[in-house]
CSV table of C-alpha atoms in Angstrom, one decimal:
chain,number,residue,atom,x,y,z
A,1,MET,CA,38.4,57.3,226.8
A,2,PRO,CA,39.4,56.1,223.3
A,3,THR,CA,42.9,54.9,222.7
A,4,ASP,CA,45.3,56.4,220.2
A,5,ASP,CA,44.7,53.7,217.6
A,6,TRP,CA,42.2,56.0,215.9
A,7,PHE,CA,45.0,57.8,214.1
A,8,ARG,CA,46.2,56.6,210.7
A,9,PRO,CA,48.4,58.5,208.3
A,10,ARG,CA,46.6,58.9,204.9
A,11,GLY,CA,48.7,59.3,201.8
A,12,TYR,CA,46.1,60.4,199.3
A,13,ARG,CA,45.7,64.0,198.0
A,14,HIS,CA,42.7,65.9,199.0
A,15,PHE,CA,41.6,69.6,199.5
A,16,ASP,CA,43.6,69.9,202.7
A,17,ASP,CA,47.1,68.9,203.8
A,18,PRO,CA,47.9,65.7,205.6
A,19,LEU,CA,48.0,66.0,209.4
A,20,SER,CA,50.6,64.8,211.9
A,21,ARG,CA,49.5,62.8,214.9
A,22,ALA,CA,50.1,65.8,217.1
A,23,ASP,CA,48.1,68.2,215.0
A,24,ALA,CA,45.3,65.7,214.6
A,25,THR,CA,45.1,65.0,218.3
A,26,GLN,CA,45.0,68.7,219.1
A,27,LEU,CA,42.0,69.1,216.8
A,28,VAL,CA,39.9,66.0,217.6
A,29,THR,CA,40.3,66.2,221.4
A,30,ASP,CA,38.9,69.8,221.6
A,31,PRO,CA,35.1,69.6,221.3
A,32,SER,CA,34.8,73.3,220.7
A,33,ARG,CA,37.2,73.1,217.7
A,34,VAL,CA,35.2,70.2,216.3
A,35,ALA,CA,32.0,72.1,216.8
A,36,ARG,CA,33.4,75.0,214.7
A,37,HIS,CA,35.2,72.9,212.2
A,38,SER,CA,34.4,73.5,208.5
A,39,PHE,CA,34.2,70.1,206.8
A,40,TRP,CA,35.5,69.7,203.3
A,41,PRO,CA,33.5,68.0,200.5
A,42,PHE,CA,34.2,64.3,200.0
A,43,LEU,CA,36.0,63.4,196.8
A,44,SER,CA,33.9,60.9,194.8
A,45,TYR,CA,34.5,58.6,191.9
A,46,THR,CA,33.0,55.4,190.5
A,47,ARG,CA,34.8,52.1,190.7
A,48,VAL,CA,33.7,49.6,188.1
A,49,GLU,CA,33.9,45.9,189.2
A,50,ARG,CA,33.2,42.9,187.1
A,51,ARG,CA,30.8,40.4,188.6
A,52,TYR,CA,29.6,37.0,187.3
A,53,ASP,CA,25.9,36.6,187.0
A,54,ARG,CA,25.1,33.0,187.6
A,55,ASP,CA,21.6,33.1,186.2
A,56,ALA,CA,22.6,34.8,182.9
A,57,GLN,CA,26.0,33.0,182.9
A,58,GLU,CA,27.9,36.1,181.9
A,59,TRP,CA,30.2,38.7,183.3
A,60,ARG,CA,28.6,42.1,184.0
A,61,ALA,CA,30.1,45.4,185.1
A,62,LYS,CA,28.9,46.8,188.4
A,63,ALA,CA,29.4,50.5,189.2
A,64,ARG,CA,30.2,51.2,192.8
A,65,PRO,CA,30.3,54.8,194.0
A,66,VAL,CA,33.3,55.6,196.3
A,67,ALA,CA,33.8,58.8,198.4
A,68,TYR,CA,36.6,59.6,200.8
A,69,ALA,CA,37.0,62.5,203.3
A,70,ALA,CA,39.7,65.1,203.7
A,71,HIS,CA,42.5,64.5,206.1
A,72,ALA,CA,41.3,66.7,209.0
A,73,ASP,CA,37.7,65.4,208.6
A,74,SER,CA,38.9,61.8,208.5
A,75,ALA,CA,40.8,62.3,211.8
A,76,ILE,CA,37.6,63.6,213.4
A,77,TYR,CA,35.5,60.8,212.1
A,78,ALA,CA,38.0,58.2,213.3
A,79,TYR,CA,38.2,59.7,216.7
A,80,TYR,CA,34.5,59.9,217.2
A,81,ALA,CA,34.1,56.4,215.8
A,82,ARG,CA,36.3,55.2,218.7
A,83,GLN,CA,34.1,57.1,221.2
A,84,LEU,CA,30.8,55.8,219.8
A,85,SER,CA,32.2,52.3,219.2
A,86,ALA,CA,32.8,51.8,223.0
A,87,LEU,CA,29.2,52.8,223.7
A,88,TYR,CA,27.8,50.7,220.9
A,89,GLU,CA,29.7,47.6,222.1
A,90,ALA,CA,28.5,48.1,225.7
A,91,GLY,CA,25.0,48.4,224.3
A,92,LEU,CA,25.3,45.2,222.4
A,93,ALA,CA,26.7,43.3,225.4
A,94,LYS,CA,23.9,44.6,227.6
A,95,ALA,CA,21.3,43.5,225.1
A,96,GLY,CA,22.9,40.1,224.4
A,97,LEU,CA,23.6,41.1,220.8
A,98,SER,CA,27.3,40.8,220.6
A,99,ASP,CA,27.2,38.0,218.1
A,100,VAL,CA,24.4,39.4,215.9
A,101,ALA,CA,25.7,42.4,214.0
A,102,ILE,CA,29.0,41.1,212.8
A,103,ALA,CA,30.3,43.6,210.2
A,104,TYR,CA,32.7,46.5,210.9
A,105,ARG,CA,33.5,45.3,214.4
A,106,ARG,CA,36.6,44.0,216.2
A,107,PHE,CA,36.3,40.6,217.9
A,108,THR,CA,38.6,39.0,220.4
A,109,PRO,CA,39.9,36.6,219.3
A,110,SER,CA,39.9,38.0,215.8
A,111,LYS,CA,37.2,36.7,213.4
A,112,SER,CA,36.7,37.0,209.7
A,113,ASN,CA,33.9,36.2,207.3
A,114,ILE,CA,35.3,32.6,207.2
A,115,ASP,CA,34.5,32.2,210.9
A,116,PHE,CA,31.1,33.9,210.6
A,117,ALA,CA,30.1,31.7,207.7
A,118,LEU,CA,31.2,28.5,209.5
A,119,GLU,CA,29.2,29.4,212.6
A,120,ALA,CA,26.0,29.8,210.4
A,121,PHE,CA,26.7,26.6,208.5
A,122,ASN,CA,27.4,24.6,211.7
A,123,PHE,CA,24.1,25.8,213.1
A,124,ILE,CA,22.3,24.6,210.0
A,125,ARG,CA,24.0,21.2,210.3
A,126,GLU,CA,22.9,20.9,213.9
A,127,LYS,CA,19.3,22.2,213.2
A,128,LYS,CA,18.9,20.1,210.0
A,129,ASN,CA,15.1,20.3,209.3
A,130,CYS,CA,15.0,24.1,208.8
A,131,SER,CA,14.8,26.9,206.2
A,132,VAL,CA,17.5,29.6,205.6
A,133,LEU,CA,16.4,33.0,204.4
A,134,CYS,CA,19.0,35.4,203.0
A,135,VAL,CA,18.0,39.0,202.3
A,136,ASP,CA,19.9,42.0,201.0
A,137,VAL,CA,18.9,45.5,202.1
A,138,SER,CA,18.6,47.8,199.0
A,139,LYS,CA,20.8,50.9,198.9
A,140,PHE,CA,21.5,50.6,202.6
A,141,PHE,CA,23.7,53.6,203.2
A,142,ASP,CA,21.8,55.8,200.7
A,143,SER,CA,18.5,55.1,202.5
A,144,ILE,CA,19.5,55.9,206.2
A,145,ASP,CA,16.9,58.4,207.5
A,146,HIS,CA,18.6,61.4,209.1
A,147,GLN,CA,16.1,61.9,211.9
A,148,ALA,CA,16.1,58.3,212.8
A,149,LEU,CA,19.9,58.2,212.9
A,150,LYS,CA,19.9,61.3,215.1
A,151,ARG,CA,17.5,59.6,217.5
A,152,GLN,CA,19.7,56.5,217.8
A,153,TRP,CA,22.8,58.7,218.2
A,154,ARG,CA,21.2,60.6,221.0
A,155,ALA,CA,20.0,57.4,222.7
A,156,LEU,CA,23.5,55.9,222.5
A,157,LEU,CA,24.9,59.1,224.2
A,158,ARG,CA,21.9,59.2,226.6
A,159,GLU,CA,21.4,62.8,225.7
A,160,GLU,CA,18.2,64.7,224.9
A,161,ARG,CA,20.1,66.7,222.3
A,162,LEU,CA,23.4,66.0,220.5
A,163,PRO,CA,26.3,67.9,222.0
A,164,ALA,CA,27.6,70.7,219.7
A,165,ASP,CA,30.6,68.7,218.6
A,166,HIS,CA,28.6,65.5,217.9
A,167,TYR,CA,26.0,67.6,216.1
A,168,ALA,CA,28.7,69.1,213.8
A,169,VAL,CA,29.9,65.5,213.0
A,170,TYR,CA,26.3,64.3,212.4
A,171,ARG,CA,25.5,67.3,210.1
A,172,SER,CA,28.7,66.8,208.1
A,173,LEU,CA,27.7,63.2,207.3
A,174,THR,CA,24.0,63.9,206.6
A,175,ARG,CA,24.3,67.2,204.7
A,176,PHE,CA,27.5,66.0,203.2
A,177,ALA,CA,29.0,67.5,200.0
A,178,THR,CA,30.9,65.7,197.2
A,179,VAL,CA,33.1,66.8,194.4
A,180,ASN,CA,33.9,64.4,191.5
A,181,ARG,CA,37.6,63.6,191.7
A,182,ASP,CA,38.0,62.9,188.0
A,183,ARG,CA,36.4,66.2,187.1
A,184,VAL,CA,38.9,68.0,189.3
A,185,ARG,CA,41.7,66.1,187.7
A,186,ARG,CA,40.5,67.1,184.2
A,187,ASP,CA,39.8,70.7,185.0
A,188,PHE,CA,43.3,71.2,186.6
A,189,ASN,CA,45.1,69.0,184.1
A,190,LEU,CA,46.4,66.7,186.8
A,191,SER,CA,48.0,63.4,186.0
A,192,LYS,CA,48.6,60.8,188.8
A,193,VAL,CA,52.3,61.7,188.7
A,194,SER,CA,51.8,65.5,189.0
A,195,GLU,CA,49.1,64.9,191.7
A,196,ARG,CA,51.6,63.1,193.8
A,197,ARG,CA,54.0,66.0,193.7
A,198,ARG,CA,51.4,68.2,195.5
A,199,SER,CA,50.7,68.3,199.2
A,200,ARG,CA,47.0,68.9,198.4
A,201,LEU,CA,44.9,68.5,195.3
A,202,VAL,CA,44.3,72.2,194.8
A,203,ASP,CA,45.2,75.3,196.8
A,204,ALA,CA,42.7,77.3,198.8
A,205,LYS,CA,42.3,80.0,196.2
A,206,ASP,CA,41.7,77.5,193.4
A,207,PHE,CA,39.2,75.6,195.6
A,208,ARG,CA,37.2,78.9,196.1
A,209,ASP,CA,37.4,80.1,192.5
A,210,ARG,CA,37.4,77.0,190.4
A,211,VAL,CA,35.8,74.3,192.5
A,212,ARG,CA,33.2,76.1,194.5
A,213,GLY,CA,33.0,79.0,192.1
A,214,ARG,CA,32.2,76.8,189.1
A,215,GLY,CA,29.5,74.8,191.0
A,216,LEU,CA,31.4,71.5,191.2
A,217,ILE,CA,30.2,70.9,194.7
A,218,GLU,CA,27.0,68.7,195.1
A,219,ARG,CA,25.3,68.6,198.5
A,220,ASN,CA,23.0,65.9,199.8
A,221,ALA,CA,19.7,67.5,200.6
A,222,LYS,CA,17.4,64.4,200.5
A,223,GLY,CA,16.9,64.0,204.2
A,224,LYS,CA,18.4,60.5,204.0
A,225,GLY,CA,21.7,58.8,203.1
A,226,ILE,CA,25.3,59.0,204.5
A,227,PRO,CA,28.5,58.5,202.5
A,228,GLN,CA,30.2,55.1,202.8
A,229,GLY,CA,33.7,56.4,202.7
A,230,SER,CA,34.3,57.9,206.1
A,231,PRO,CA,35.8,56.1,209.1
A,232,LEU,CA,32.6,56.6,211.0
A,233,SER,CA,30.0,55.6,208.4
A,234,ALA,CA,30.0,51.9,209.0
A,235,LEU,CA,29.6,52.2,212.7
A,236,LEU,CA,26.7,54.7,212.2
A,237,ALA,CA,25.0,52.1,210.0
A,238,ASN,CA,25.3,49.6,212.8
A,239,ILE,CA,24.0,52.1,215.4
A,240,TYR,CA,21.1,52.8,213.1
A,241,MET,CA,20.1,49.2,213.1
A,242,LEU,CA,20.5,48.6,216.8
A,243,ASP,CA,16.8,48.4,217.7
A,244,PHE,CA,16.0,46.5,214.5
A,245,ASP,CA,18.7,43.9,215.5
A,246,ALA,CA,17.3,43.6,219.0
A,247,GLU,CA,13.7,43.1,217.9
A,248,LEU,CA,14.4,40.7,215.1
A,249,ASN,CA,16.9,38.7,217.1
A,250,ALA,CA,14.3,38.2,219.9
A,251,MET,CA,11.7,37.0,217.4
A,252,VAL,CA,14.1,34.5,215.7
A,253,ALA,CA,15.4,33.3,219.0
A,254,ASN,CA,11.9,32.6,220.2
A,255,CYS,CA,11.6,30.2,217.3
A,256,GLY,CA,14.8,28.5,218.1
A,257,GLY,CA,16.6,30.0,215.1
A,258,LEU,CA,19.6,32.1,214.3
A,259,TYR,CA,19.8,35.7,213.2
A,260,ARG,CA,22.8,37.4,211.8
A,261,ARG,CA,23.4,40.7,210.0
A,262,TYR,CA,26.5,41.5,208.1
A,263,SER,CA,26.0,45.2,207.1
A,264,ASP,CA,23.1,44.9,204.5
A,265,ASP,CA,23.1,41.1,204.3
A,266,ILE,CA,20.6,39.5,206.6
A,267,LEU,CA,20.5,35.8,207.5
A,268,ILE,CA,17.7,33.9,209.3
A,269,VAL,CA,17.8,30.2,210.1
A,270,ALA,CA,14.5,29.0,211.5
A,271,PRO,CA,12.0,26.2,211.4
A,272,ASP,CA,9.9,26.0,208.3
A,273,ASP,CA,6.7,27.1,210.0
A,274,CYS,CA,8.3,30.3,211.4
A,275,VAL,CA,10.0,31.7,208.3
A,276,ALA,CA,7.1,33.4,206.6
A,277,ARG,CA,6.1,35.2,209.8
A,278,LEU,CA,9.7,36.2,210.5
A,279,GLU,CA,10.1,37.5,207.0
A,280,SER,CA,6.9,39.6,207.3
A,281,GLU,CA,8.1,41.0,210.6
A,282,MET,CA,11.5,41.8,209.2
A,283,MET,CA,9.9,43.7,206.3
A,284,ARG,CA,7.8,45.7,208.7
A,285,LEU,CA,10.9,46.6,210.8
A,286,LEU,CA,12.8,47.6,207.7
A,287,ALA,CA,10.0,49.8,206.5
A,288,ASP,CA,9.9,51.5,209.9
A,289,LEU,CA,13.5,52.6,209.2
A,290,GLY,CA,12.8,53.7,205.6
A,291,LEU,CA,14.6,50.6,204.3
A,292,SER,CA,13.5,47.8,201.9
A,293,SER,CA,14.9,44.6,200.6
A,294,ASN,CA,16.1,43.7,197.1
A,295,PRO,CA,13.8,41.0,195.8
A,296,LYS,CA,16.3,39.9,193.2
A,297,LYS,CA,18.8,38.9,196.0
A,298,ARG,CA,16.3,37.1,198.2
A,299,GLU,CA,17.1,33.4,198.7
A,300,LEU,CA,15.1,30.8,200.6
A,301,VAL,CA,16.8,27.4,200.9
A,302,ARG,CA,15.2,24.5,202.7
A,303,PHE,CA,17.2,21.7,204.5
A,304,GLY,CA,15.6,18.3,205.1
A,305,VAL,CA,15.8,16.0,208.0
A,306,ASP,CA,19.1,14.6,206.7
A,307,GLY,CA,20.6,18.0,206.9
A,308,HIS,CA,21.0,18.4,203.1
A,309,ALA,CA,19.6,21.2,201.0
A,310,THR,CA,16.6,20.2,198.9
A,311,ASN,CA,16.4,20.5,195.1
A,312,SER,CA,20.1,20.9,194.7
A,313,GLN,CA,20.0,24.3,196.3
A,314,ARG,CA,22.9,26.0,198.1
A,315,VAL,CA,23.0,28.8,200.7
A,316,GLN,CA,25.1,31.7,199.5
A,317,TYR,CA,26.5,33.6,202.5
A,318,LEU,CA,29.6,35.8,203.0
A,319,GLY,CA,31.3,34.6,199.8
A,320,PHE,CA,30.6,30.9,200.4
A,321,LEU,CA,28.2,28.3,199.1
A,322,PHE,CA,26.8,25.6,201.4
A,323,ASP,CA,24.5,22.6,200.6
A,324,GLY,CA,24.5,20.8,203.9
A,325,ARG,CA,27.4,18.6,203.0
A,326,HIS,CA,30.1,20.7,201.4
A,327,THR,CA,31.2,24.3,201.5
A,328,HIS,CA,32.7,26.0,198.5
A,329,ILE,CA,34.0,29.5,197.8
A,330,ARG,CA,31.5,31.3,195.5
A,331,ASP,CA,32.1,30.3,191.9
A,332,SER,CA,32.2,33.9,190.7
A,333,SER,CA,35.0,34.7,193.2
A,334,VAL,CA,37.1,31.9,191.9
A,335,SER,CA,36.4,32.9,188.3
A,336,ARG,CA,37.2,36.6,189.1
A,337,PHE,CA,40.6,35.5,190.6
A,338,PHE,CA,41.6,33.7,187.5
A,339,GLN,CA,40.5,36.6,185.3
A,340,GLN,CA,42.6,38.9,187.4
A,341,MET,CA,45.6,36.6,187.1
A,342,ARG,CA,45.3,36.5,183.3
A,343,ARG,CA,44.9,40.3,183.0
A,344,ASN,CA,47.8,41.1,185.3
A,345,VAL,CA,50.2,38.6,183.7
A,346,ASN,CA,49.3,39.9,180.3
A,347,ARG,CA,49.9,43.5,181.4
A,348,ALA,CA,53.2,42.6,183.0
A,349,ARG,CA,54.3,40.8,179.8
A,350,LEU,CA,53.4,43.9,177.8
A,351,VAL,CA,55.3,46.3,180.0
A,352,ALA,CA,58.3,44.0,180.1
A,353,GLY,CA,58.3,43.7,176.3
A,354,ARG,CA,58.2,47.5,175.9
A,355,ASN,CA,61.2,47.9,178.3
A,356,ARG,CA,63.0,44.8,176.8
A,357,ARG,CA,63.0,43.2,180.2
A,358,ARG,CA,62.0,39.8,181.5
A,359,VAL,CA,58.7,39.4,183.3
A,360,SER,CA,59.0,39.6,187.1
A,361,ARG,CA,57.7,36.2,187.9
A,362,LYS,CA,58.5,36.6,191.6
A,363,MET,CA,56.0,39.4,192.0
A,364,LEU,CA,53.3,37.6,190.0
A,365,PHE,CA,53.8,34.4,192.0
A,366,GLU,CA,53.4,36.3,195.3
A,367,ARG,CA,50.1,37.8,194.1
A,368,PHE,CA,48.6,34.7,192.3
A,369,SER,CA,50.0,31.6,193.9
A,370,HIS,CA,50.5,29.8,197.2
A,371,LEU,CA,54.0,31.4,197.5
A,372,GLY,CA,52.3,34.7,198.5
A,373,SER,CA,51.1,35.2,202.1
A,374,ARG,CA,48.2,37.6,201.6
A,375,ASN,CA,46.3,36.8,198.4
A,376,PHE,CA,43.3,34.8,197.2
A,377,ILE,CA,45.1,31.5,197.4
A,378,SER,CA,46.2,32.0,201.0
A,379,TYR,CA,42.6,33.0,201.8
A,380,ALA,CA,41.3,29.8,200.1
A,381,TYR,CA,43.8,27.7,202.0
A,382,ARG,CA,42.9,29.3,205.3
A,383,ALA,CA,39.2,28.7,204.6
A,384,GLU,CA,39.9,25.1,203.9
A,385,ARG,CA,41.7,24.7,207.2
A,386,VAL,CA,39.2,26.6,209.3
A,387,MET,CA,36.2,24.9,207.7
A,388,ASN,CA,37.9,21.5,207.4
A,389,GLU,CA,36.7,21.5,203.8
A,390,PRO,CA,39.0,19.8,201.2
A,391,ALA,CA,36.5,20.9,198.4
A,392,ILE,CA,37.7,24.5,198.7
A,393,ARG,CA,41.4,23.6,198.0
A,394,ARG,CA,40.2,21.6,195.0
A,395,GLN,CA,38.6,24.8,193.6
A,396,VAL,CA,42.0,26.4,193.2
A,397,ARG,CA,44.2,23.3,192.8
A,398,ASN,CA,45.3,24.3,189.2
A,399,HIS,CA,46.3,27.9,190.0
A,400,TRP,CA,50.0,27.0,190.0
A,401,SER,CA,50.0,25.4,186.6
A,402,ARG,CA,48.0,28.3,185.2
A,403,VAL,CA,50.3,31.1,186.5
A,404,VAL,CA,53.4,29.2,185.4
A,405,ARG,CA,52.0,28.6,182.0
A,406,LEU,CA,50.9,32.3,181.5
A,407,THR,CA,54.3,33.7,182.6
A,408,ARG,CA,56.2,31.4,180.2
A,409,ARG,CA,54.5,32.5,177.1
């Protein structure tokens, strides 16, 4: 039976009111209510992120679609995620795959991408004469086949048919609907301040008349794809890949190699004479699931008998770069941090100037220096300690002088 840690208060505004723990528990623990529940559309918007293109040596904007579920729907998804997670973890343990699919899971003791990257790099160090293949699955969540997902879901429950409550959850995430959040804000003339004064984004009548009535709802009818923004979506993506992970891991292990999958990022470390065959088999398994790889993000790095990468290459994995000798945080991540530092300091100076106040240096130091406990610098220092890699600290060694100089202008 799942524990009560599935519940999390959610402060955003949606088409329904926030739920208390008691009300949420009453809903999610009654399968008949879940089976009859009318799921709301997801609210969607596009987040634009700046990424550094190493090949073109320039910054580029990357649009990332985001969708988030209503309060009651999120409670249901979170509760069923706890149920399915227990079954999924048991399946992994039984198949000897507990260390293979490493994203969206809880580990004891706790692990982060730093630990996962170090594990892979240490394997390469020990293996030495080998090749490392990194592959990215294209549009992973958008390409998940609904019937294949249902089969995996049924297999996990050991049921010939999905129970009515599970089927209702499955249908809500496959035939999901979305409404553009920014369009709703424009149509209802909502500012961020006025939105916070409401308990829900719009009332029931306005939803019927002006959201549904004006055709603002878009429904997924493609037979594939699930939204990324629900508390259950990440787990379902792992469940979807369960047989894939088992088959590919067995093939890589037979070659004496290492296979890891972090969501849509696949890593294979294997002897040179096995890599081509393993890649071919991997592509076949992906195609069987209706998935494909992104050729632009494929990387093949060879390590020689001395354990060093050949031709000045570096493996790029989970935000780190590794050449057999040293590990660095990805260059674009460091550049993005310093860009964010400059933008935020300039914004703080502008606001302070308008209000004729001094810049709050304490807040900026907490966000952009070693004085903060949960920021990029603390992350870099932790990576340096865990990986025993002084080169990482050197990448951010001048952060203090930069933030001090910017705040003194």
